[in-house]
Amino acid sequence: MADELRISSELLDGLREKRPALWLNSSLGALLPTGAPTPLDIFSAEDRLRRCDGLLRKLFPELHARALPIESELVEVPALQKAMAESKAGGTWFLKCDHALPIAGSIKARGGFHEILALAERLAVQNGLLKEDGDRGVLATAEAKALFNSRTVVVGSTGNLGMSIGIMAAALGFKAVVHMSTDAKAWKKARLRRYGVNVIEHAGDYASAVAAGRAECEQDPNGYFVDDEHSLMLFLGYAAAATPLAAQLKAAGRTVDAENPLFVYIPCGVGGAPGGITFGMKALFGDHVHCFFAEPTASPCMMVQLASGSSEPLSVYDIGLDNRTEADGLAVGQASPLVAPLMASLLSGIYTVSDDELFAALYRLYDLEGRFVEPSAAAAVYGPVWLTRTDEGRAYQQDFDLNSRMANATHVLWSTGGDLVPDAERQIFLDRGAGILARSRCVGETHMI
Ligand SMILES: *Cc1c(COP(=O)(O)O)cnc(C)c1O
């Protein structure tokens, strides 16, 4: 079937052979589809998170010391840049540390908390516990807890979304059920169970875990399904990341305009998190921000969907890939049908990363910068390498008249998860990365690694 699609045979052959590639989006700048979310929707998500600030601090005392409860640092990564870039002529690298977001330890804190807070607000208003403009602190009272306890929140996940939804739902008093795919790590399931979350394990992939959750909810009138494949509330929670990032860039002395381009690289699974962030960033910075997704070579679902130009859903299985990767957060066969059509207008491109590259980057980030991230998050590291050191990247610079401006460029590598990974697992990942790096140096590969 794939042969009838608009994917060039060269790209298709490379995808099938799992050769890392950069695909550039020729429909960037097209009009958004009708019914697309608007900047007003982002403001309402920002507002929700702001008015729930006190509630979050009540629910999680560890948030007290933080200026913004669910935010992460933006830090320069000069040693990593030095090791991986030819020179500073290509711009300056920063790491956006969502791997260290509190409570959930991943980017899923943004979308997941937003959706559960919206649900809690709505139920409390409907049941007369909360006035529209009332203090959200009441959502942490025994009365509210009793109300929420009559409801079950259900989600399907490869791991991190389950952690975000499960922990927040349980904290508010909801019953929580998380359907986990076969990729989900044992420690993530164990951790959720400690929070009292009902974890149901499946032998199938992400899509089948989501389908199982959806089916369960259809049977339960008191069930609420967080639909990672279609959820606007998740998407907008992610989009709300843009405004604080803009403030951080400003504080770091980074200008973003025609002379000073901004590049953002975000690991992509189903597309909700990177899509929401891209949507927020484009709303703020328009043509001055260039957003790229990173996907595993085994699971390039957004690339396949967008490169096909098809409005019909297409999966990586359709082109003969197996969707098997150590990047458990990105092991998704089919892109979100909510997000893909929006990205067709907003996304600059997508590159793919092999599992070896993920572990090598994970090791480097820890060794050189002292930041531990999980394999999925390490995909972000190769973005500026693709942009500044490959023919495809240089073609993009040329197309957008960026050559003379690259020295002023800001590159944001969006690190998406890792803080909760247990020590024993960390060591396994680091050893594996060190081994891959040593081997690639031995054979003198000039590859991305
Ligand atoms: C979920 C996840 C992503 C990607 O988010 P999607 O919404 O699935 O595209 C990236 N990195 C990590 C660590 C994740 O858990």
Short mmCIF file of C-alpha atoms and ligand atoms in Angstrom, two decimals:
data_model
loop_
_atom_site.label_atom_id
_atom_site.label_comp_id
_atom_site.label_asym_id
_atom_site.label_seq_id
_atom_site.Cartn_x
_atom_site.Cartn_y
_atom_site.Cartn_z
CA MET A 1 0.00 0.00 0.00
CA ALA A 2 2.84 2.38 0.83
CA ASP A 3 3.94 2.35 -2.80
CA GLU A 4 0.82 4.27 -3.80
CA LEU A 5 1.71 7.07 -1.40
CA ARG A 6 3.70 10.21 -1.92
CA ILE A 7 6.70 8.96 0.03
CA SER A 8 9.64 8.99 -2.35
CA SER A 9 11.10 5.57 -3.00
CA GLU A 10 14.47 6.82 -1.75
CA LEU A 11 13.00 7.86 1.62
CA LEU A 12 10.94 4.69 1.81
CA ASP A 13 13.93 2.42 1.15
CA GLY A 14 15.94 4.26 3.81
CA LEU A 15 13.10 3.98 6.32
CA ARG A 16 12.74 0.25 5.68
CA GLU A 17 16.46 -0.25 6.18
CA LYS A 18 16.30 1.87 9.35
CA ARG A 19 18.86 4.30 8.01
CA PRO A 20 18.75 7.55 10.03
CA ALA A 21 17.44 10.39 7.88
CA LEU A 22 16.28 14.00 7.94
CA TRP A 23 12.98 14.62 6.16
CA LEU A 24 12.06 18.22 5.38
CA ASN A 25 8.41 19.25 5.33
CA SER A 26 7.53 20.90 2.02
CA SER A 27 4.09 21.97 3.25
CA LEU A 28 5.49 24.07 6.12
CA GLY A 29 3.61 27.38 6.17
CA ALA A 30 0.37 26.02 4.70
CA LEU A 31 -2.85 27.17 6.36
CA LEU A 32 -3.91 25.29 9.46
CA PRO A 33 -6.91 23.00 8.93
CA THR A 34 -10.33 24.38 9.85
CA GLY A 35 -11.23 23.74 13.46
CA ALA A 36 -7.58 23.87 14.53
CA PRO A 37 -6.93 25.10 18.09
CA THR A 38 -6.13 28.80 18.47
CA PRO A 39 -3.79 30.86 20.65
CA LEU A 40 -6.83 31.56 22.87
CA ASP A 41 -6.92 27.86 23.69
CA ILE A 42 -3.28 28.06 24.78
CA PHE A 43 -4.07 31.04 27.03
CA SER A 44 -6.86 29.09 28.68
CA ALA A 45 -4.46 26.22 29.41
CA GLU A 46 -1.90 28.65 30.82
CA ASP A 47 -4.65 30.16 32.96
CA ARG A 48 -5.73 26.77 34.27
CA LEU A 49 -2.19 25.87 35.30
CA ARG A 50 -1.77 29.26 36.97
CA ARG A 51 -4.98 29.05 38.99
CA CYS A 52 -4.13 25.47 40.04
CA ASP A 53 -0.70 26.51 41.33
CA GLY A 54 -1.83 26.58 44.98
CA LEU A 55 -3.69 23.28 44.58
CA LEU A 56 -0.60 21.54 43.21
CA ARG A 57 1.46 22.81 46.13
CA LYS A 58 -1.19 21.47 48.51
CA LEU A 59 -1.21 18.06 46.87
CA PHE A 60 2.58 17.77 46.57
CA PRO A 61 4.55 19.44 49.38
CA GLU A 62 7.79 18.89 47.44
CA LEU A 63 6.67 21.67 45.09
CA HIS A 64 6.82 24.36 47.78
CA ALA A 65 10.32 25.53 47.05
CA ARG A 66 9.70 25.96 43.32
CA ALA A 67 8.92 29.30 41.66
CA LEU A 68 6.64 27.63 39.10
CA PRO A 69 5.41 24.23 40.25
CA ILE A 70 5.62 22.34 36.95
CA GLU A 71 8.55 23.93 35.13
CA SER A 72 12.08 22.91 34.21
CA GLU A 73 15.41 24.67 33.71
CA LEU A 74 16.86 25.83 30.41
CA VAL A 75 20.63 25.33 30.56
CA GLU A 76 23.50 25.82 28.16
CA VAL A 77 25.37 22.60 27.28
CA PRO A 78 28.76 23.82 26.05
CA ALA A 79 30.72 20.60 26.63
CA LEU A 80 28.18 18.52 24.72
CA GLN A 81 28.15 21.09 21.93
CA LYS A 82 31.92 21.07 21.74
CA ALA A 83 31.97 17.29 21.48
CA MET A 84 29.31 17.08 18.78
CA ALA A 85 29.39 20.23 16.66
CA GLU A 86 32.09 21.35 14.26
CA SER A 87 32.27 24.75 15.91
CA LYS A 88 30.18 27.48 17.46
CA ALA A 89 29.58 28.83 13.96
CA GLY A 90 26.33 26.88 13.94
CA GLY A 91 24.89 28.65 17.00
CA THR A 92 24.55 27.91 20.71
CA TRP A 93 23.07 24.75 22.27
CA PHE A 94 20.68 24.66 25.22
CA LEU A 95 18.99 21.78 27.01
CA LYS A 96 15.36 22.16 28.12
CA CYS A 97 15.29 19.94 31.18
CA ASP A 98 11.82 18.39 31.13
CA HIS A 99 13.50 15.12 32.10
CA ALA A 100 13.59 16.71 35.56
CA LEU A 101 9.97 17.90 35.76
CA PRO A 102 8.76 17.14 39.28
CA ILE A 103 6.40 14.31 40.30
CA ALA A 104 6.21 12.60 36.89
CA GLY A 105 9.86 12.91 35.84
CA SER A 106 8.96 13.54 32.21
CA ILE A 107 7.37 15.93 29.75
CA LYS A 108 4.10 14.06 30.39
CA ALA A 109 3.69 16.15 33.54
CA ARG A 110 2.67 19.06 31.32
CA GLY A 111 -0.13 17.49 29.28
CA GLY A 112 -1.19 14.88 31.81
CA PHE A 113 -1.54 17.16 34.82
CA HIS A 114 -3.38 19.73 32.69
CA GLU A 115 -5.99 17.22 31.55
CA ILE A 116 -6.61 15.80 35.04
CA LEU A 117 -6.84 19.28 36.57
CA ALA A 118 -9.39 20.24 33.91
CA LEU A 119 -11.41 17.12 34.70
CA ALA A 120 -11.29 17.81 38.44
CA GLU A 121 -12.38 21.43 37.95
CA ARG A 122 -15.27 20.43 35.72
CA LEU A 123 -16.57 17.75 38.09
CA ALA A 124 -16.27 20.06 41.09
CA VAL A 125 -18.17 22.85 39.32
CA GLN A 126 -20.90 20.47 38.13
CA ASN A 127 -21.34 19.16 41.67
CA GLY A 128 -21.48 22.55 43.34
CA LEU A 129 -18.14 22.25 45.14
CA LEU A 130 -16.41 24.97 43.15
CA LYS A 131 -17.47 28.28 41.61
CA GLU A 132 -16.04 28.99 38.14
CA ASP A 133 -13.73 31.64 39.59
CA GLY A 134 -13.31 30.00 42.99
CA ASP A 135 -10.13 28.97 44.78
CA ARG A 136 -8.89 25.65 43.34
CA GLY A 137 -7.63 24.70 46.80
CA VAL A 138 -11.07 23.16 47.45
CA LEU A 139 -10.14 20.39 45.01
CA ALA A 140 -7.85 19.02 47.72
CA THR A 141 -10.54 18.81 50.44
CA ALA A 142 -12.04 15.57 51.77
CA GLU A 143 -15.35 16.47 50.11
CA ALA A 144 -13.73 16.77 46.71
CA LYS A 145 -11.79 13.57 47.26
CA ALA A 146 -15.01 11.70 48.00
CA LEU A 147 -16.51 13.04 44.79
CA PHE A 148 -13.49 12.09 42.69
CA ASN A 149 -13.36 8.66 44.29
CA SER A 150 -16.62 7.75 42.55
CA ARG A 151 -14.84 8.20 39.20
CA THR A 152 -12.22 6.12 37.44
CA VAL A 153 -9.57 7.69 35.24
CA VAL A 154 -8.27 5.29 32.59
CA VAL A 155 -5.28 5.69 30.27
CA GLY A 156 -3.21 3.55 27.90
CA SER A 157 0.53 4.18 27.83
CA THR A 158 4.03 2.94 27.12
CA GLY A 159 4.90 4.17 30.62
CA ASN A 160 5.39 7.87 31.19
CA LEU A 161 1.87 9.07 30.43
CA GLY A 162 0.60 6.39 32.78
CA MET A 163 2.89 7.73 35.50
CA SER A 164 1.75 11.31 35.00
CA ILE A 165 -1.97 10.55 34.82
CA GLY A 166 -1.89 7.82 37.44
CA ILE A 167 -0.04 9.86 40.05
CA MET A 168 -2.09 13.04 39.58
CA ALA A 169 -5.40 11.18 39.47
CA ALA A 170 -4.53 9.20 42.61
CA ALA A 171 -3.41 12.37 44.43
CA LEU A 172 -6.82 13.96 43.82
CA GLY A 173 -8.63 10.82 44.96
CA PHE A 174 -9.70 9.35 41.63
CA LYS A 175 -9.53 5.64 41.05
CA ALA A 176 -6.91 5.15 38.36
CA VAL A 177 -6.34 2.38 35.85
CA VAL A 178 -3.31 2.37 33.57
CA HIS A 179 -3.11 -0.02 30.63
CA MET A 180 0.56 -0.59 29.87
CA SER A 181 2.03 -1.79 26.59
CA THR A 182 4.68 -4.47 26.36
CA ASP A 183 7.43 -1.79 26.10
CA ALA A 184 6.63 -0.41 29.55
CA LYS A 185 9.49 -0.83 31.98
CA ALA A 186 8.89 -2.98 35.08
CA TRP A 187 9.95 -0.19 37.46
CA LYS A 188 7.33 2.16 36.04
CA LYS A 189 4.61 -0.41 36.71
CA ALA A 190 5.92 -1.06 40.23
CA ARG A 191 6.06 2.63 41.02
CA LEU A 192 2.47 3.19 39.89
CA ARG A 193 1.25 0.27 41.97
CA ARG A 194 2.86 1.86 45.02
CA TYR A 195 0.64 4.90 44.40
CA GLY A 196 -2.41 2.63 44.47
CA VAL A 197 -2.90 2.70 40.71
CA ASN A 198 -4.37 -0.39 39.05
CA VAL A 199 -1.83 -1.37 36.39
CA ILE A 200 -3.02 -3.73 33.65
CA GLU A 201 -0.28 -5.26 31.53
CA HIS A 202 -0.73 -6.07 27.86
CA ALA A 203 1.33 -8.17 25.50
CA GLY A 204 0.64 -5.75 22.64
CA ASP A 205 2.04 -2.36 21.63
CA TYR A 206 1.09 1.19 22.59
CA ALA A 207 -1.94 1.34 20.27
CA SER A 208 -3.40 -1.86 21.70
CA ALA A 209 -2.93 -0.62 25.28
CA VAL A 210 -4.76 2.58 24.33
CA ALA A 211 -7.50 0.59 22.63
CA ALA A 212 -7.92 -1.59 25.74
CA GLY A 213 -8.28 1.49 27.92
CA ARG A 214 -10.80 3.04 25.57
CA ALA A 215 -12.85 -0.17 25.48
CA GLU A 216 -12.84 -0.45 29.28
CA CYS A 217 -14.08 3.11 29.64
CA GLU A 218 -16.91 2.60 27.22
CA GLN A 219 -18.30 -0.01 29.65
CA ASP A 220 -18.05 2.28 32.67
CA PRO A 221 -20.42 5.27 33.03
CA ASN A 222 -18.16 6.66 35.76
CA GLY A 223 -15.02 6.19 33.70
CA TYR A 224 -12.99 8.98 32.12
CA PHE A 225 -10.57 8.05 29.35
CA VAL A 226 -7.45 10.12 28.71
CA ASP A 227 -7.08 9.52 24.99
CA ASP A 228 -3.43 10.07 24.07
CA GLU A 229 -4.27 9.57 20.38
CA HIS A 230 -6.90 12.34 20.27
CA SER A 231 -6.74 14.52 23.37
CA LEU A 232 -6.89 18.28 22.94
CA MET A 233 -6.44 18.80 26.70
CA LEU A 234 -3.12 16.97 26.67
CA PHE A 235 -2.04 18.93 23.59
CA LEU A 236 -2.85 22.30 25.15
CA GLY A 237 -1.08 21.40 28.39
CA TYR A 238 2.07 20.86 26.33
CA ALA A 239 1.47 24.05 24.33
CA ALA A 240 1.53 26.02 27.59
CA ALA A 241 5.28 25.27 27.81
CA ALA A 242 6.04 27.95 25.21
CA THR A 243 5.47 31.12 27.23
CA PRO A 244 7.76 30.14 30.14
CA LEU A 245 10.40 29.01 27.64
CA ALA A 246 10.25 32.40 25.91
CA ALA A 247 10.89 34.04 29.28
CA GLN A 248 13.83 31.72 29.94
CA LEU A 249 15.37 32.49 26.55
CA LYS A 250 15.07 36.18 27.25
CA ALA A 251 16.63 35.76 30.68
CA ALA A 252 19.51 33.87 29.04
CA GLY A 253 20.07 36.84 26.72
CA ARG A 254 18.86 35.02 23.62
CA THR A 255 16.99 37.10 21.07
CA VAL A 256 14.60 35.38 18.66
CA ASP A 257 13.88 37.23 15.42
CA ALA A 258 14.70 37.10 11.69
CA GLU A 259 18.42 37.62 12.39
CA ASN A 260 18.48 35.26 15.36
CA PRO A 261 16.68 32.03 14.51
CA LEU A 262 15.49 29.56 17.12
CA PHE A 263 15.63 25.80 16.52
CA VAL A 264 13.74 23.38 18.75
CA TYR A 265 14.22 19.59 18.65
CA ILE A 266 11.68 17.39 20.40
CA PRO A 267 11.41 13.59 20.63
CA CYS A 268 8.11 12.36 19.15
CA GLY A 269 5.98 9.38 20.07
CA VAL A 270 2.31 9.74 19.14
CA GLY A 271 2.92 13.47 18.64
CA GLY A 272 0.95 15.12 21.45
CA ALA A 273 3.86 16.46 23.47
CA PRO A 274 6.11 17.67 20.64
CA GLY A 275 3.06 18.79 18.65
CA GLY A 276 1.66 20.87 21.49
CA ILE A 277 5.02 22.48 22.14
CA THR A 278 5.46 23.24 18.44
CA PHE A 279 1.98 24.75 18.33
CA GLY A 280 2.81 26.97 21.32
CA MET A 281 6.22 27.98 19.97
CA LYS A 282 4.88 28.85 16.51
CA ALA A 283 2.12 30.95 18.10
CA LEU A 284 4.79 32.98 19.91
CA PHE A 285 7.62 33.14 17.39
CA GLY A 286 6.06 32.37 13.98
CA ASP A 287 8.62 31.96 11.19
CA HIS A 288 11.52 32.71 13.52
CA VAL A 289 11.24 29.33 15.22
CA HIS A 290 12.07 26.13 13.36
CA CYS A 291 10.68 23.00 15.02
CA PHE A 292 11.97 19.50 14.33
CA PHE A 293 10.85 16.15 15.74
CA ALA A 294 13.11 13.19 16.48
CA GLU A 295 11.86 9.62 16.08
CA PRO A 296 13.46 6.16 16.43
CA THR A 297 14.34 4.48 13.13
CA ALA A 298 12.03 1.63 14.16
CA SER A 299 9.04 3.91 14.92
CA PRO A 300 9.03 6.96 12.62
CA CYS A 301 5.23 7.24 12.72
CA MET A 302 4.95 11.01 12.31
CA MET A 303 7.46 11.01 9.46
CA VAL A 304 5.58 8.26 7.64
CA GLN A 305 2.27 10.07 8.15
CA LEU A 306 3.44 13.51 7.05
CA ALA A 307 5.71 12.33 4.23
CA SER A 308 2.83 10.30 2.81
CA GLY A 309 0.73 13.45 2.51
CA SER A 310 -2.24 11.19 3.19
CA SER A 311 -5.18 12.09 5.38
CA GLU A 312 -5.71 8.38 5.98
CA PRO A 313 -3.90 6.96 9.01
CA LEU A 314 -0.72 5.12 8.10
CA SER A 315 1.44 3.12 10.47
CA VAL A 316 5.09 2.08 10.55
CA TYR A 317 3.92 -1.54 10.27
CA ASP A 318 2.45 -0.65 6.85
CA ILE A 319 5.96 -0.02 5.52
CA GLY A 320 7.40 -3.13 7.15
CA LEU A 321 8.95 -1.70 10.33
CA ASP A 322 8.59 -3.48 13.67
CA ASN A 323 8.18 -0.55 16.10
CA ARG A 324 10.73 -2.14 18.43
CA THR A 325 13.03 0.32 20.15
CA GLU A 326 14.61 0.91 23.55
CA ALA A 327 13.10 4.39 23.41
CA ASP A 328 9.95 3.22 25.19
CA GLY A 329 8.42 6.71 25.22
CA LEU A 330 8.62 6.83 21.43
CA ALA A 331 7.55 3.28 20.56
CA VAL A 332 4.40 4.33 18.72
CA GLY A 333 3.34 2.87 15.36
CA GLN A 334 0.76 5.42 14.30
CA ALA A 335 0.74 9.19 14.75
CA SER A 336 -2.05 11.10 16.48
CA PRO A 337 -4.77 12.00 13.96
CA LEU A 338 -5.35 15.19 15.97
CA VAL A 339 -1.73 16.32 15.80
CA ALA A 340 -0.50 15.13 12.37
CA PRO A 341 -2.68 17.52 10.31
CA LEU A 342 -1.55 20.47 12.47
CA MET A 343 2.11 19.55 12.09
CA ALA A 344 1.70 19.40 8.30
CA SER A 345 1.56 23.23 8.46
CA LEU A 346 3.90 23.97 11.38
CA LEU A 347 6.72 21.44 11.49
CA SER A 348 10.01 22.07 9.69
CA GLY A 349 11.08 18.45 9.54
CA ILE A 350 11.75 15.16 11.29
CA TYR A 351 14.94 13.17 11.74
CA THR A 352 15.36 9.59 12.86
CA VAL A 353 17.79 8.13 15.37
CA SER A 354 19.05 4.57 15.85
CA ASP A 355 19.00 2.96 19.28
CA ASP A 356 22.82 2.95 19.32
CA GLU A 357 22.80 6.70 18.76
CA LEU A 358 20.32 7.13 21.63
CA PHE A 359 22.55 5.32 24.11
CA ALA A 360 25.68 7.11 22.89
CA ALA A 361 23.96 10.49 23.35
CA LEU A 362 22.57 9.48 26.74
CA TYR A 363 26.09 8.63 27.88
CA ARG A 364 27.58 11.85 26.49
CA LEU A 365 24.96 14.03 28.12
CA TYR A 366 25.71 12.44 31.48
CA ASP A 367 29.46 12.30 31.07
CA LEU A 368 29.88 15.83 29.72
CA GLU A 369 27.02 17.74 31.32
CA GLY A 370 25.99 15.66 34.34
CA ARG A 371 22.41 15.33 33.11
CA PHE A 372 20.84 11.90 33.10
CA VAL A 373 18.05 11.37 30.56
CA GLU A 374 16.24 8.25 29.36
CA PRO A 375 16.89 6.84 25.86
CA SER A 376 13.80 8.53 24.35
CA ALA A 377 14.95 11.95 25.50
CA ALA A 378 18.45 11.50 24.09
CA ALA A 379 16.95 11.67 20.59
CA ALA A 380 16.90 15.47 20.90
CA VAL A 381 20.70 15.64 21.01
CA TYR A 382 21.18 14.94 17.29
CA GLY A 383 19.00 17.82 16.06
CA PRO A 384 21.67 20.50 15.62
CA VAL A 385 24.03 17.89 14.19
CA TRP A 386 21.52 17.13 11.44
CA LEU A 387 20.91 20.82 10.83
CA THR A 388 24.49 22.00 10.70
CA ARG A 389 26.50 19.01 9.54
CA THR A 390 24.49 17.26 6.81
CA ASP A 391 23.55 18.12 3.23
CA GLU A 392 19.85 17.95 4.10
CA GLY A 393 20.35 20.35 7.00
CA ARG A 394 22.32 22.75 4.86
CA ALA A 395 19.57 22.58 2.23
CA TYR A 396 17.12 23.69 4.91
CA GLN A 397 19.36 26.60 5.90
CA GLN A 398 19.57 27.57 2.23
CA ASP A 399 15.81 27.34 1.69
CA PHE A 400 15.13 29.69 4.59
CA ASP A 401 18.06 31.99 3.95
CA LEU A 402 19.66 31.10 7.26
CA ASN A 403 23.30 30.50 6.27
CA SER A 404 24.58 33.87 7.38
CA ARG A 405 22.47 33.76 10.54
CA MET A 406 23.43 30.39 11.95
CA ALA A 407 26.13 31.82 14.21
CA ASN A 408 23.34 33.67 16.06
CA ALA A 409 21.09 30.63 16.21
CA THR A 410 19.76 29.21 19.46
CA HIS A 411 19.27 25.42 19.47
CA VAL A 412 16.99 24.01 22.16
CA LEU A 413 17.30 20.25 22.70
CA TRP A 414 14.10 19.28 24.48
CA SER A 415 14.95 16.59 26.99
CA THR A 416 11.75 14.73 27.75
CA GLY A 417 12.29 12.19 30.53
CA GLY A 418 14.67 10.42 32.89
CA ASP A 419 14.57 11.73 36.44
CA LEU A 420 12.69 8.77 37.91
CA VAL A 421 14.81 6.05 36.29
CA PRO A 422 16.20 3.90 39.15
CA ASP A 423 19.97 3.83 39.71
CA ALA A 424 20.44 0.24 38.58
CA GLU A 425 18.74 0.98 35.25
CA ARG A 426 20.76 4.16 34.83
CA GLN A 427 23.96 2.20 35.12
CA ILE A 428 22.85 -0.30 32.50
CA PHE A 429 21.99 2.52 30.07
CA LEU A 430 25.26 4.35 30.75
CA ASP A 431 27.39 1.22 30.34
CA ARG A 432 25.67 0.46 27.09
CA GLY A 433 26.24 4.00 25.82
CA ALA A 434 29.90 3.99 26.85
CA GLY A 435 30.40 0.69 25.01
CA ILE A 436 28.78 1.97 21.82
CA LEU A 437 30.87 5.15 21.89
CA ALA A 438 34.10 3.24 22.48
CA ARG A 439 33.33 0.84 19.64
CA SER A 440 32.42 3.61 17.20
CA ARG A 441 35.69 5.40 17.99
CA CYS A 442 37.56 2.15 17.45
CA VAL A 443 36.23 1.57 13.97
CA GLY A 444 36.59 5.25 13.19
CA GLU A 445 32.96 5.82 12.26
CA THR A 446 32.35 9.43 11.27
CA HIS A 447 28.67 8.83 11.73
CA MET A 448 26.42 10.96 13.95
CA ILE A 449 27.66 9.21 17.09
C1 LIG B 1 5.80 10.53 25.66
C2 LIG B 1 7.20 10.88 25.51
C3 LIG B 1 7.65 11.58 24.39
C4 LIG B 1 6.80 11.95 23.22
O1 LIG B 1 5.51 12.43 23.49
P1 LIG B 1 4.29 12.03 22.55
O2 LIG B 1 3.16 12.84 23.02
O3 LIG B 1 4.06 10.55 22.72
O4 LIG B 1 4.71 12.32 21.16
C5 LIG B 1 8.99 11.87 24.34
N1 LIG B 1 9.84 11.51 25.32
C6 LIG B 1 9.44 10.86 26.41
C7 LIG B 1 10.44 10.51 27.46
C8 LIG B 1 8.11 10.52 26.54
O5 LIG B 1 7.71 9.85 27.62
#
